[in-house]
JSON list of C-alpha atoms and ligand atoms in Angstrom, two decimals:
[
{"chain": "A", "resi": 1, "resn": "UNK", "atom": "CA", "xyz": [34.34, -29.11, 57.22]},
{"chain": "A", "resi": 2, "resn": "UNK", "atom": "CA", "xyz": [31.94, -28.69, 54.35]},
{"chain": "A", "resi": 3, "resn": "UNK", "atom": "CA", "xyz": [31.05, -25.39, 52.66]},
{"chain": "A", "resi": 4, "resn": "UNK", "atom": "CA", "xyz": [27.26, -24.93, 53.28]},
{"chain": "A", "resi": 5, "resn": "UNK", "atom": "CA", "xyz": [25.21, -22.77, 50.20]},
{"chain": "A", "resi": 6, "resn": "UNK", "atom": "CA", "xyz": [21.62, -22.00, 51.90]},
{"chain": "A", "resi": 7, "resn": "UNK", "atom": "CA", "xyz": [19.28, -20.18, 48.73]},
{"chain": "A", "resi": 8, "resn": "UNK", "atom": "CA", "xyz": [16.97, -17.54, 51.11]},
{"chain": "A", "resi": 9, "resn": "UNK", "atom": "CA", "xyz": [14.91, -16.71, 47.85]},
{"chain": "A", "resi": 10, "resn": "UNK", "atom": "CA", "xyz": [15.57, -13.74, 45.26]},
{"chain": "A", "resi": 11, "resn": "UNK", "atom": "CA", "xyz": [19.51, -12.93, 45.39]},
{"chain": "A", "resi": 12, "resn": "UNK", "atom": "CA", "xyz": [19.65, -13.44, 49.29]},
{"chain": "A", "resi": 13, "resn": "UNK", "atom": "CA", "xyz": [22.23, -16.48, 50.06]},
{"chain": "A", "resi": 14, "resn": "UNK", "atom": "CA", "xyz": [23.81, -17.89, 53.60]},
{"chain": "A", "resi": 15, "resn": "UNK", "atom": "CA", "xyz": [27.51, -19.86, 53.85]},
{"chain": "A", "resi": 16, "resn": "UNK", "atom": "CA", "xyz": [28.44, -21.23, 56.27]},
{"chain": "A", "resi": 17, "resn": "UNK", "atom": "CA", "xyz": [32.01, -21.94, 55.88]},
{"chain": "A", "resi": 18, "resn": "UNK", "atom": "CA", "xyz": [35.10, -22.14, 58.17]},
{"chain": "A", "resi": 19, "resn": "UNK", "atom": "CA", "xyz": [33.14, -21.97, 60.92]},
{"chain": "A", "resi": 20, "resn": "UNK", "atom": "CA", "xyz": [31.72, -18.53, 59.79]},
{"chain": "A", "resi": 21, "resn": "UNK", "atom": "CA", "xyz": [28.13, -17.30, 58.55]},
{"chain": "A", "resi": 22, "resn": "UNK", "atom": "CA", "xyz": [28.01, -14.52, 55.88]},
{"chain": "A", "resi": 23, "resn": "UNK", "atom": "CA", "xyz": [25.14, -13.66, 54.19]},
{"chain": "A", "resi": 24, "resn": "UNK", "atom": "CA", "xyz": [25.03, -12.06, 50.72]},
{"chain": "A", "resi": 25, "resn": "UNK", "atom": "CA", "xyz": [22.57, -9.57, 49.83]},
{"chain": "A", "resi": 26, "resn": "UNK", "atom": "CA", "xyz": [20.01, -9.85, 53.16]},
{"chain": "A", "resi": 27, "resn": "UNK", "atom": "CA", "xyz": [16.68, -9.25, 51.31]},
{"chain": "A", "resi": 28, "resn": "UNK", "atom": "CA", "xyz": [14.19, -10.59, 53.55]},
{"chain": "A", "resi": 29, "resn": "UNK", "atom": "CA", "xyz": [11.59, -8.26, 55.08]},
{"chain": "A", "resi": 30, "resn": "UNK", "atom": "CA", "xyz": [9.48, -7.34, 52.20]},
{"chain": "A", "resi": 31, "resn": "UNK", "atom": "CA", "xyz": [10.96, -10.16, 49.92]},
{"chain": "A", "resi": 32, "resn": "UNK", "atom": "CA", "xyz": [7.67, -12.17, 48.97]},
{"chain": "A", "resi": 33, "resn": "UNK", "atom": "CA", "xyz": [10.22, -15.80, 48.47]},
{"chain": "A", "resi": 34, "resn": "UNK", "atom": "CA", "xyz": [12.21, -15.12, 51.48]},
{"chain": "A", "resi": 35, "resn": "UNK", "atom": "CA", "xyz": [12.53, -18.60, 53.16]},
{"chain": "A", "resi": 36, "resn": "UNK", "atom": "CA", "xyz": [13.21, -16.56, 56.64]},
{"chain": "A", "resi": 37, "resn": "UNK", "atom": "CA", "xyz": [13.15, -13.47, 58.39]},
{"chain": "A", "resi": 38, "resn": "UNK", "atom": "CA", "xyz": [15.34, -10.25, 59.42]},
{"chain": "A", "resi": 39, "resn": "UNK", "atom": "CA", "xyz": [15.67, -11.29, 63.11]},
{"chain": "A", "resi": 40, "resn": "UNK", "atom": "CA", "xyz": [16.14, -15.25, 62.54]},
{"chain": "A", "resi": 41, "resn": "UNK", "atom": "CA", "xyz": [19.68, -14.37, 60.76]},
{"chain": "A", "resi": 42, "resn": "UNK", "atom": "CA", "xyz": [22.92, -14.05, 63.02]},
{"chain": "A", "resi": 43, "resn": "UNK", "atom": "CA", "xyz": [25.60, -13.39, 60.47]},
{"chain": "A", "resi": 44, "resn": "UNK", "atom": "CA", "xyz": [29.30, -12.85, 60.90]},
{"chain": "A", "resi": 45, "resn": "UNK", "atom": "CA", "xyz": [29.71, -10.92, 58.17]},
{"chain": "A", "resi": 46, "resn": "UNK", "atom": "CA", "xyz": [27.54, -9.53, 55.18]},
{"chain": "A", "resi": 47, "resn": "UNK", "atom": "CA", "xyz": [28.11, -8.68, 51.83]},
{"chain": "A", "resi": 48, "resn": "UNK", "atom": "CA", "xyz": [26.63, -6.04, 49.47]},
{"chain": "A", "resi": 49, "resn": "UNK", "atom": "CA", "xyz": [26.77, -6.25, 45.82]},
{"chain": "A", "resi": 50, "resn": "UNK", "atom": "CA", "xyz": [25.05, -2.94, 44.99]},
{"chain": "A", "resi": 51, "resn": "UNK", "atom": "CA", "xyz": [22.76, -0.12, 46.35]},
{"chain": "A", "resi": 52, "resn": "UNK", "atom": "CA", "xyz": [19.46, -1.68, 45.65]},
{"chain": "A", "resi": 53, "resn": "UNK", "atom": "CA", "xyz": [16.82, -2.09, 47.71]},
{"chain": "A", "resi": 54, "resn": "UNK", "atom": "CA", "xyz": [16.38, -6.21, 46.84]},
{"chain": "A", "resi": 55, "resn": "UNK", "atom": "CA", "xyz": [20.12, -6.34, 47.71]},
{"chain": "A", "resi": 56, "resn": "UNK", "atom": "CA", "xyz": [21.00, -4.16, 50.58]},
{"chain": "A", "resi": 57, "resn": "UNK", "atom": "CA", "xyz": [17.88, -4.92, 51.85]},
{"chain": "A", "resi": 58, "resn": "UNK", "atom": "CA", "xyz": [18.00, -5.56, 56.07]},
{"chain": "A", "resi": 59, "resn": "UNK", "atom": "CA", "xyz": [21.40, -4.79, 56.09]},
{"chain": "A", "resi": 60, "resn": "UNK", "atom": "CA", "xyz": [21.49, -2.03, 58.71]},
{"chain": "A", "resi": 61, "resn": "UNK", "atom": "CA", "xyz": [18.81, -3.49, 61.18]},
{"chain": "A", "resi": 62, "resn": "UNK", "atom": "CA", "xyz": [20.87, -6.42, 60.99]},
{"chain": "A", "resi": 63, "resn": "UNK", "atom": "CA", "xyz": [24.35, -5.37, 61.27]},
{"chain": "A", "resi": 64, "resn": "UNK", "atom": "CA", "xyz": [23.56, -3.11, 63.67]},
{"chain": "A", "resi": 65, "resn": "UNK", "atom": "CA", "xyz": [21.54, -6.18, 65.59]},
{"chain": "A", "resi": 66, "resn": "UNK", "atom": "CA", "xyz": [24.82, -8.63, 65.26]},
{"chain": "A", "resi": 67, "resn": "UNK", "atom": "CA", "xyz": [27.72, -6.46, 64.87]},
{"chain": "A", "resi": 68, "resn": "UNK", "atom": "CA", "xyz": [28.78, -8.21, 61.36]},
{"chain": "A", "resi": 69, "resn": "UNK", "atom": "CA", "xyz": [31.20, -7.10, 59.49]},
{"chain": "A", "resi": 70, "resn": "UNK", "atom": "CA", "xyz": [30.04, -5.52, 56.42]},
{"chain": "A", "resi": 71, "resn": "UNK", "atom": "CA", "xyz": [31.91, -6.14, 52.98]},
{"chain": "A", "resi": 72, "resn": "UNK", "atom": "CA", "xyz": [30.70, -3.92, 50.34]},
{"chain": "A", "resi": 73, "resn": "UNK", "atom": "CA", "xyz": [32.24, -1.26, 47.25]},
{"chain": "A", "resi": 74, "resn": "UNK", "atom": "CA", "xyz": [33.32, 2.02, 48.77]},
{"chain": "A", "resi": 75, "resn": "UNK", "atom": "CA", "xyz": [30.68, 4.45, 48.30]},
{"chain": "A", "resi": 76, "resn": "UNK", "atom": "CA", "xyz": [27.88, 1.38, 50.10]},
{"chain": "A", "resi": 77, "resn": "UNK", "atom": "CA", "xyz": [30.54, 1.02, 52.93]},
{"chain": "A", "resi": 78, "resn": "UNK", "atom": "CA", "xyz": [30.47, 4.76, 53.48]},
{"chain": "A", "resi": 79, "resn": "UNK", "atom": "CA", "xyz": [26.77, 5.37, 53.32]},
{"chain": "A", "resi": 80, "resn": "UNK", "atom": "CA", "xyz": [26.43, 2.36, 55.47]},
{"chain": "A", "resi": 81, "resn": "UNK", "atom": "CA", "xyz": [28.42, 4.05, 58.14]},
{"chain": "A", "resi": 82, "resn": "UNK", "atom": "CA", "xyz": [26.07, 7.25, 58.12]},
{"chain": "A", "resi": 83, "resn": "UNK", "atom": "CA", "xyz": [23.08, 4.85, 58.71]},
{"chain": "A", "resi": 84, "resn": "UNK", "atom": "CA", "xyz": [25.03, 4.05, 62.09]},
{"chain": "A", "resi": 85, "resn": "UNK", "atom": "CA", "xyz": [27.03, 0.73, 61.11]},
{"chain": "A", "resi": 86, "resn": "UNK", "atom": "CA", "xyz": [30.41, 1.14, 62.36]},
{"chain": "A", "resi": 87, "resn": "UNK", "atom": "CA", "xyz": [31.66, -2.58, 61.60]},
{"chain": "A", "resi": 88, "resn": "UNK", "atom": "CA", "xyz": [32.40, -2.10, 57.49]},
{"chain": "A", "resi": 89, "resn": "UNK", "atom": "CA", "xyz": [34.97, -3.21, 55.30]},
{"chain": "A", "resi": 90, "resn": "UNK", "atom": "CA", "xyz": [35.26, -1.19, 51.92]},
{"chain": "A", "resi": 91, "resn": "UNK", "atom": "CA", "xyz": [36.77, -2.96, 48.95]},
{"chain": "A", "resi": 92, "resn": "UNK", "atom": "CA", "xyz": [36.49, -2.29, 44.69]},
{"chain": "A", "resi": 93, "resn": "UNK", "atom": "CA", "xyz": [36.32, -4.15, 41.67]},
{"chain": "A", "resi": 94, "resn": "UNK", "atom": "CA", "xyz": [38.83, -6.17, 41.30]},
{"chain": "A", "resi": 95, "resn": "UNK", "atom": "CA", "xyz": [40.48, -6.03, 44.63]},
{"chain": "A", "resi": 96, "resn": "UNK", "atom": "CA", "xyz": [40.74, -8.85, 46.99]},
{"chain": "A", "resi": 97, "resn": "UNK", "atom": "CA", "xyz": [40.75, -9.12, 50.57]},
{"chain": "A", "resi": 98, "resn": "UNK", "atom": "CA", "xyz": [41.65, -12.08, 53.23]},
{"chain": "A", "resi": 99, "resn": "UNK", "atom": "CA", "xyz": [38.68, -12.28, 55.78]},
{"chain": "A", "resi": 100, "resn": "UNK", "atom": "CA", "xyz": [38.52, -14.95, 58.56]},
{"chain": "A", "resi": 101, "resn": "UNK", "atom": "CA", "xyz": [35.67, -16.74, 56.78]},
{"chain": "A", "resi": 102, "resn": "UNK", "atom": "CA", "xyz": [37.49, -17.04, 53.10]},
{"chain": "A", "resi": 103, "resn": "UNK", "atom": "CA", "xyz": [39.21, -14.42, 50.39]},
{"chain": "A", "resi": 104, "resn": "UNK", "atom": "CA", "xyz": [36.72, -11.84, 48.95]},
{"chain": "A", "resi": 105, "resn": "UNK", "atom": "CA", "xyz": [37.12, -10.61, 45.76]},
{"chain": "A", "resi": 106, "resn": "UNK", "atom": "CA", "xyz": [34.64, -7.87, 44.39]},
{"chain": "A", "resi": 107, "resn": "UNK", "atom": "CA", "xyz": [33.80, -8.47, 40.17]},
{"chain": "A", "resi": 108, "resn": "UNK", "atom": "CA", "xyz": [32.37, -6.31, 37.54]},
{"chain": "A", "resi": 109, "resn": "UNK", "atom": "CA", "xyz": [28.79, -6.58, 36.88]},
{"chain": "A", "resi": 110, "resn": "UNK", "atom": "CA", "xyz": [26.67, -4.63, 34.06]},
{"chain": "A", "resi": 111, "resn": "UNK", "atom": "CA", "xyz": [23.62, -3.16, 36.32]},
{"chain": "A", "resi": 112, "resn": "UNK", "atom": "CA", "xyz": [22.76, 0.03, 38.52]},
{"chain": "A", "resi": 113, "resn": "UNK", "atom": "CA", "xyz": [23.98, 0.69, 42.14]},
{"chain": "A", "resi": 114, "resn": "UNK", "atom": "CA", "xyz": [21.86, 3.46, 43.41]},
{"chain": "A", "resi": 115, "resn": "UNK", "atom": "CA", "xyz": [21.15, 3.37, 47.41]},
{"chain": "A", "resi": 116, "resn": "UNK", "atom": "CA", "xyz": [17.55, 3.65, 48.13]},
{"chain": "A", "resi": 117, "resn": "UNK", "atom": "CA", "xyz": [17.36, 7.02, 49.64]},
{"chain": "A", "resi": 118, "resn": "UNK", "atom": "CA", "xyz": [18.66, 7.72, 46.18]},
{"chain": "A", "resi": 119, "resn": "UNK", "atom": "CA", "xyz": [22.22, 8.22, 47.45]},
{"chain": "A", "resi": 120, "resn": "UNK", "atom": "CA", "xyz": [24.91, 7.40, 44.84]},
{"chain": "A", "resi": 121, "resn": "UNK", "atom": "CA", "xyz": [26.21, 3.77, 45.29]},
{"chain": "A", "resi": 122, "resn": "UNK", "atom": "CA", "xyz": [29.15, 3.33, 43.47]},
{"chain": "A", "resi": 123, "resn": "UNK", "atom": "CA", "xyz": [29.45, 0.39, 40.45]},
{"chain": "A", "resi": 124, "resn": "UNK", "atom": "CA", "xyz": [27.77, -2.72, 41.35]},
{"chain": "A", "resi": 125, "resn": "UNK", "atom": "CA", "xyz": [29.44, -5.84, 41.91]},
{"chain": "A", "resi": 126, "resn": "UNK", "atom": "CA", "xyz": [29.48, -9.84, 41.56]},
{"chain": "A", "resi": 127, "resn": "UNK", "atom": "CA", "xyz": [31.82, -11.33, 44.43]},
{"chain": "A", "resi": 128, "resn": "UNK", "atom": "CA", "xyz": [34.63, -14.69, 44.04]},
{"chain": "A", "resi": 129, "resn": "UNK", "atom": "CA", "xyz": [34.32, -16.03, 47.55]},
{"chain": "A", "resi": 130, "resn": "UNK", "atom": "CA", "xyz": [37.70, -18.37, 47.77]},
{"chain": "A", "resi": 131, "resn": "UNK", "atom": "CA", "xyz": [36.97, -21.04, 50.56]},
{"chain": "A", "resi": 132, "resn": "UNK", "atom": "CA", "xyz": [38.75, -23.82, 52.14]},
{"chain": "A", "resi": 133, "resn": "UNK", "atom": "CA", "xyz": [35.95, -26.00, 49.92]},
{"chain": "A", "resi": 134, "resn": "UNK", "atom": "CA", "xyz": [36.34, -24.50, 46.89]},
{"chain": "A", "resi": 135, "resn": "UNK", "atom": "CA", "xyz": [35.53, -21.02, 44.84]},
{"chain": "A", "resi": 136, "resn": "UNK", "atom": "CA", "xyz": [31.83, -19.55, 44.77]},
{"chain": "A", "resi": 137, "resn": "UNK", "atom": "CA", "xyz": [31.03, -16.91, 42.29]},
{"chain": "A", "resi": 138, "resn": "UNK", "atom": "CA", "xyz": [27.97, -14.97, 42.95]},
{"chain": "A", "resi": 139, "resn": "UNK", "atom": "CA", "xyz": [27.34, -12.91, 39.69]},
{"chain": "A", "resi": 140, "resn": "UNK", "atom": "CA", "xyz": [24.58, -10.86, 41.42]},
{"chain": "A", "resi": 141, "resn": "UNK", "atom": "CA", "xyz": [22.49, -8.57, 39.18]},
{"chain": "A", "resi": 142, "resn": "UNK", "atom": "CA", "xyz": [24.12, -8.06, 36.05]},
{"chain": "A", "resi": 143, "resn": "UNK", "atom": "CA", "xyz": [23.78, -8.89, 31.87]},
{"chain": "A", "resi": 144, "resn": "UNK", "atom": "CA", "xyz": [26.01, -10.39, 30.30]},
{"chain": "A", "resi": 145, "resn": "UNK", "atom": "CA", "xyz": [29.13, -10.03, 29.75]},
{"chain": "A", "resi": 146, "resn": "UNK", "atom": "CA", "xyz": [32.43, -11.20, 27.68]},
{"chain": "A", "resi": 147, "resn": "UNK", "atom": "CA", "xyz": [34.74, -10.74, 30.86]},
{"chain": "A", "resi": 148, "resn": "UNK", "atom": "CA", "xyz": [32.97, -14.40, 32.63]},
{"chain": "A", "resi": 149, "resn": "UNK", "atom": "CA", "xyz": [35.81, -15.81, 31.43]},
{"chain": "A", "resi": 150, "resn": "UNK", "atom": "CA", "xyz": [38.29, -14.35, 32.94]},
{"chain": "A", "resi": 151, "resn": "UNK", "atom": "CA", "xyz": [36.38, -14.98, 36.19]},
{"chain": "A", "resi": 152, "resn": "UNK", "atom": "CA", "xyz": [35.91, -18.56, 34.67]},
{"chain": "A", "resi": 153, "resn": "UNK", "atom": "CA", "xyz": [39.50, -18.97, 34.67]},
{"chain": "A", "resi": 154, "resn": "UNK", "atom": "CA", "xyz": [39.83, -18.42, 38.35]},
{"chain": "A", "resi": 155, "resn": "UNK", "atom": "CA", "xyz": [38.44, -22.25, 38.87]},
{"chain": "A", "resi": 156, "resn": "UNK", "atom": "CA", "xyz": [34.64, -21.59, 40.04]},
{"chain": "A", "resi": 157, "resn": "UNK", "atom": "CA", "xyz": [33.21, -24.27, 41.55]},
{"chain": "A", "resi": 158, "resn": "UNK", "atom": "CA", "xyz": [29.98, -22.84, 41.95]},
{"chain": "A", "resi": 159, "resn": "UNK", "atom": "CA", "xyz": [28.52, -20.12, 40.38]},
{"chain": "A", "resi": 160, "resn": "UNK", "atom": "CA", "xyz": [25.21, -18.01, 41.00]},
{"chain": "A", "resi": 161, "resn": "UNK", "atom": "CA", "xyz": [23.77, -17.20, 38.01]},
{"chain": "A", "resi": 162, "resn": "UNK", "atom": "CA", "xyz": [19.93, -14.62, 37.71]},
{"chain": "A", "resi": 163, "resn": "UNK", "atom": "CA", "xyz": [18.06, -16.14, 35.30]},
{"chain": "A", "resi": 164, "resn": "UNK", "atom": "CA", "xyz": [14.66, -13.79, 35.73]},
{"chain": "A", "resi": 165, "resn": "UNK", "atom": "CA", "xyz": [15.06, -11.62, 32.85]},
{"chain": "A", "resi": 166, "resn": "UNK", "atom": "CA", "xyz": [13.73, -7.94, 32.66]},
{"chain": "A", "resi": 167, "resn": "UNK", "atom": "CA", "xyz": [16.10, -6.81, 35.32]},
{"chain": "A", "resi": 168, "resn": "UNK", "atom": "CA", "xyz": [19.32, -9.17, 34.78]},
{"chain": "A", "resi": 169, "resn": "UNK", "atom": "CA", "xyz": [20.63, -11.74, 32.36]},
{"chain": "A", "resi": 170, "resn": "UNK", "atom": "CA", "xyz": [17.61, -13.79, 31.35]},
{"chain": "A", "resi": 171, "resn": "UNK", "atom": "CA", "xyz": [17.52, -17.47, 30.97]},
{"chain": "A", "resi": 172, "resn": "UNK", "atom": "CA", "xyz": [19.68, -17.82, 27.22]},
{"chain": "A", "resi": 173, "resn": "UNK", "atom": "CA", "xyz": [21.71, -15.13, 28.28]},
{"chain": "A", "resi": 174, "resn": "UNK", "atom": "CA", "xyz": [22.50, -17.11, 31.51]},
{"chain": "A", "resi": 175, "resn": "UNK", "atom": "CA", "xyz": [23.28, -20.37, 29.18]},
{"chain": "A", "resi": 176, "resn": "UNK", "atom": "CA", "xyz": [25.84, -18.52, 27.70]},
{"chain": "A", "resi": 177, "resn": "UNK", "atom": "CA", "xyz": [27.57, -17.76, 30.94]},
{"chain": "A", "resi": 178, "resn": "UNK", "atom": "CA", "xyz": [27.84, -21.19, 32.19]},
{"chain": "A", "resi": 179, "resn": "UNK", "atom": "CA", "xyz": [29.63, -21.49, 28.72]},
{"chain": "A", "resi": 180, "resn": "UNK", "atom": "CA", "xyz": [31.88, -18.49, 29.54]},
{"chain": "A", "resi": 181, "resn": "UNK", "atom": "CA", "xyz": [32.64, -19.44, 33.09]},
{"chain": "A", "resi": 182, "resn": "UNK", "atom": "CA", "xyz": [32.37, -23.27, 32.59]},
{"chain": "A", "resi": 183, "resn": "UNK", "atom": "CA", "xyz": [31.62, -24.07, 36.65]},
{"chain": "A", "resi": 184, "resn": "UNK", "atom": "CA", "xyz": [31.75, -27.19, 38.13]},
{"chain": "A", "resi": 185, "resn": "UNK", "atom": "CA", "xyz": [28.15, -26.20, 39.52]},
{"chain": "A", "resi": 186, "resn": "UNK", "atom": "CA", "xyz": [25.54, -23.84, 38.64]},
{"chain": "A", "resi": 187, "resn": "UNK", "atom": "CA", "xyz": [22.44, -22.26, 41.17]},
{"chain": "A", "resi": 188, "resn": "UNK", "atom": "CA", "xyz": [19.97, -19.71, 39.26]},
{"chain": "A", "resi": 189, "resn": "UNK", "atom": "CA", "xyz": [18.86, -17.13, 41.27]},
{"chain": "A", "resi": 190, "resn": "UNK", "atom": "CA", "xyz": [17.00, -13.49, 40.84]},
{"chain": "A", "resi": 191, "resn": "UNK", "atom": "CA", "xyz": [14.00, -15.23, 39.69]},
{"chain": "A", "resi": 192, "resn": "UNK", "atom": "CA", "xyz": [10.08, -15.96, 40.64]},
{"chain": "A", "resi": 193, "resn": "UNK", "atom": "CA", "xyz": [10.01, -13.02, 43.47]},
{"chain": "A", "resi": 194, "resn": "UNK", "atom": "CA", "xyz": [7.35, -11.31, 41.42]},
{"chain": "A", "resi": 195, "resn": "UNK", "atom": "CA", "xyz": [5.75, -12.45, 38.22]},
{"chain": "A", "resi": 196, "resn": "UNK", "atom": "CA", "xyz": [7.62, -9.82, 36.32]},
{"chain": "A", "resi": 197, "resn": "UNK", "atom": "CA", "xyz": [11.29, -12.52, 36.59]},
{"chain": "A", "resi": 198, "resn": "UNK", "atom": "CA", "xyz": [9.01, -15.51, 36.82]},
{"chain": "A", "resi": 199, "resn": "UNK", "atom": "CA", "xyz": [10.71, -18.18, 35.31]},
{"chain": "A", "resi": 200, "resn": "UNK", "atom": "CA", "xyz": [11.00, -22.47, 35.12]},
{"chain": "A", "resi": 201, "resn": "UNK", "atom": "CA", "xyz": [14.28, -23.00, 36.38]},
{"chain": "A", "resi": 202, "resn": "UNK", "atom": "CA", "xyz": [14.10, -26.60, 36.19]},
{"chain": "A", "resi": 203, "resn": "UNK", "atom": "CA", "xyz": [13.73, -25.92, 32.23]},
{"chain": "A", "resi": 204, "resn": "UNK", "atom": "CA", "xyz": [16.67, -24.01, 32.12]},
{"chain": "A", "resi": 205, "resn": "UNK", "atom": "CA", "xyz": [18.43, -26.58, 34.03]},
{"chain": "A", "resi": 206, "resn": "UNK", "atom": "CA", "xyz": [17.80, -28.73, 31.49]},
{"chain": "A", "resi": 207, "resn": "UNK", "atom": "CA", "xyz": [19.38, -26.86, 29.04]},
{"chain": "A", "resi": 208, "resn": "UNK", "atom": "CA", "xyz": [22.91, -26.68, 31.16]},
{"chain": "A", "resi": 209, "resn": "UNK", "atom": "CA", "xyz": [22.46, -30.21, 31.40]},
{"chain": "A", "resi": 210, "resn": "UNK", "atom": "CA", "xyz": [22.34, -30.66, 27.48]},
{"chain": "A", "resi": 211, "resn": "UNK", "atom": "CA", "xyz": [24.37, -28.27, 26.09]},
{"chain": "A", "resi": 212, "resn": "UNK", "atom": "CA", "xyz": [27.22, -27.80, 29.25]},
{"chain": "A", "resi": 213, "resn": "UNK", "atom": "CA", "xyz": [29.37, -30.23, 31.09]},
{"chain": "A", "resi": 214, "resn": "UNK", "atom": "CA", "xyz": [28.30, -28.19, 34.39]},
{"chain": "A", "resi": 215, "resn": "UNK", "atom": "CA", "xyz": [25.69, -29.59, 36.83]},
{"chain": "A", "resi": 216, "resn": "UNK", "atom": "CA", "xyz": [23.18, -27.46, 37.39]},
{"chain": "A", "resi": 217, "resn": "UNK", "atom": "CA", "xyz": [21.82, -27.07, 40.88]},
{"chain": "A", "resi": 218, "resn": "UNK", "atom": "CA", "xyz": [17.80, -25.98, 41.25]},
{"chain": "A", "resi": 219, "resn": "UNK", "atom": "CA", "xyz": [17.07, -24.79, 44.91]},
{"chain": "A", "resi": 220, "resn": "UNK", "atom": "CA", "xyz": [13.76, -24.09, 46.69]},
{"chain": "A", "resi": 221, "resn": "UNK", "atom": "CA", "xyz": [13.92, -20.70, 48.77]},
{"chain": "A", "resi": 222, "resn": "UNK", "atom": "CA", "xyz": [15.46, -22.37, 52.08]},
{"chain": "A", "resi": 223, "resn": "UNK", "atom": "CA", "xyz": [16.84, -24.93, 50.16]},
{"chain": "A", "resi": 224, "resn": "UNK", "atom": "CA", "xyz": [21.02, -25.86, 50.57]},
{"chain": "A", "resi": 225, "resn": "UNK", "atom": "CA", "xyz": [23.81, -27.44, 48.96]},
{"chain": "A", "resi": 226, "resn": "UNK", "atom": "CA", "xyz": [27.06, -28.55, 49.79]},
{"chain": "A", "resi": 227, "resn": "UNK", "atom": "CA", "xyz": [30.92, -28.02, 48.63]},
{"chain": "B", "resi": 301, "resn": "NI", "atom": "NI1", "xyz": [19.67, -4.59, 41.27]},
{"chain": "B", "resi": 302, "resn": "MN", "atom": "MN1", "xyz": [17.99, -7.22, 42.11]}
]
């Protein structure tokens, strides 16, 4: 059974794998390239990358709608449970975890983490999701940094790269992480919600194309791919 990646616009992603949904940073109410909506989602599980409010985003009315599980760092898993959602899972950078939907493990990632009611949120994170299918990499918000290759090393079939700039590694910044992490695949993300990370990823793909021996995979907000 395939490994299904479904893009829901800004950092927001669905896979569907081993029978399982999980959805990675739920940003949809609010989200102007959200391909759906808060109350169309039914995950089985959900994970957080960091506090902010384009990444936690309809976590809570969600979980607390399905029951998923919710995978995040510590100090998100703990403030999640004061907003009322009792179904968490608390992990840290560099630990891993077996799940019935594939092997989390929680990354560095150079950025900010606080919670939107300004609570503290711990370090943020980029996740390794290990599948039957292969090994996804979703670098979330972050700059660059030397330490790709380690993850690089782990075999990543597909990574998530941001290429909008301003907030998060820009578009030559995100060329030299496909060279870090060297991916089999390669979907940019955190880009064209608002004109501040507008950007032509279809440009940039060219570039991985031309100077990297990874394919680079453009989606459309709603748009999938398989592994
Ligand atoms: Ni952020
Ligand atoms: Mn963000």
């Amino acid at each position: 059974m395939a490994t299904k990646i479904t893009w829901l616009g800004h950092g927001t992603f669905s896979i569907e794998t081993a029978g399982r949904t999980v959805l990675i940073d739920p940003f949809l109410t609010d989200n102007p390239s959200a391909s759906t909506t808060a109350d169309a989602v039914s995950p089985d599980a959900i994970i957080v990358t960091h506090g902010h409010a384009d990444h936690v985003g309809d976590t809570v009315p969600i979980a607390k709608r399905t029951g998923a599980l919710v995978v995040a760092n510590f100090e998100i898993a703990a403030w999640l449970e004061g907003q009322g959602v009792d179904n968490t899972h608390a992990m840290h950078i560099g630990g891993a975890h077996d799940f019935d939907f594939g092997t989390v493990k929680l990354t560095i990632a150079h950025h900010g983490s606080g919670l939107p009611d300004g609570s503290y949120g711990g370090n943020p994170c980029g996740v390794i999701l290990k599948t039957a299918e292969g090994t996804i990499y979703h670098a979330a918000d972050t700059g660059l940094f030397y330490d790709m290759k380690l993850i690089g090393e782990e075999g990543i079939d597909v990574a998530i790269l941001p290429i909008g700039d301003n907030f998060t590694m820009g578009p030559d910044d995100a060329l030299r992480a496909v060279k870090l992490i060297e991916p089999k695949r390669v979907i940019p993300d955190h880009f064209g919600t608002w004109p501040v990370i507008e950007q032509d990823p279809q440009a940039w793909a060219e570039r991985v194309r031309a100077e990297t021996s990874t394919e680079p995979v453009v989606l459309e907000p709603g748009g999938a791919c398989e592994l």
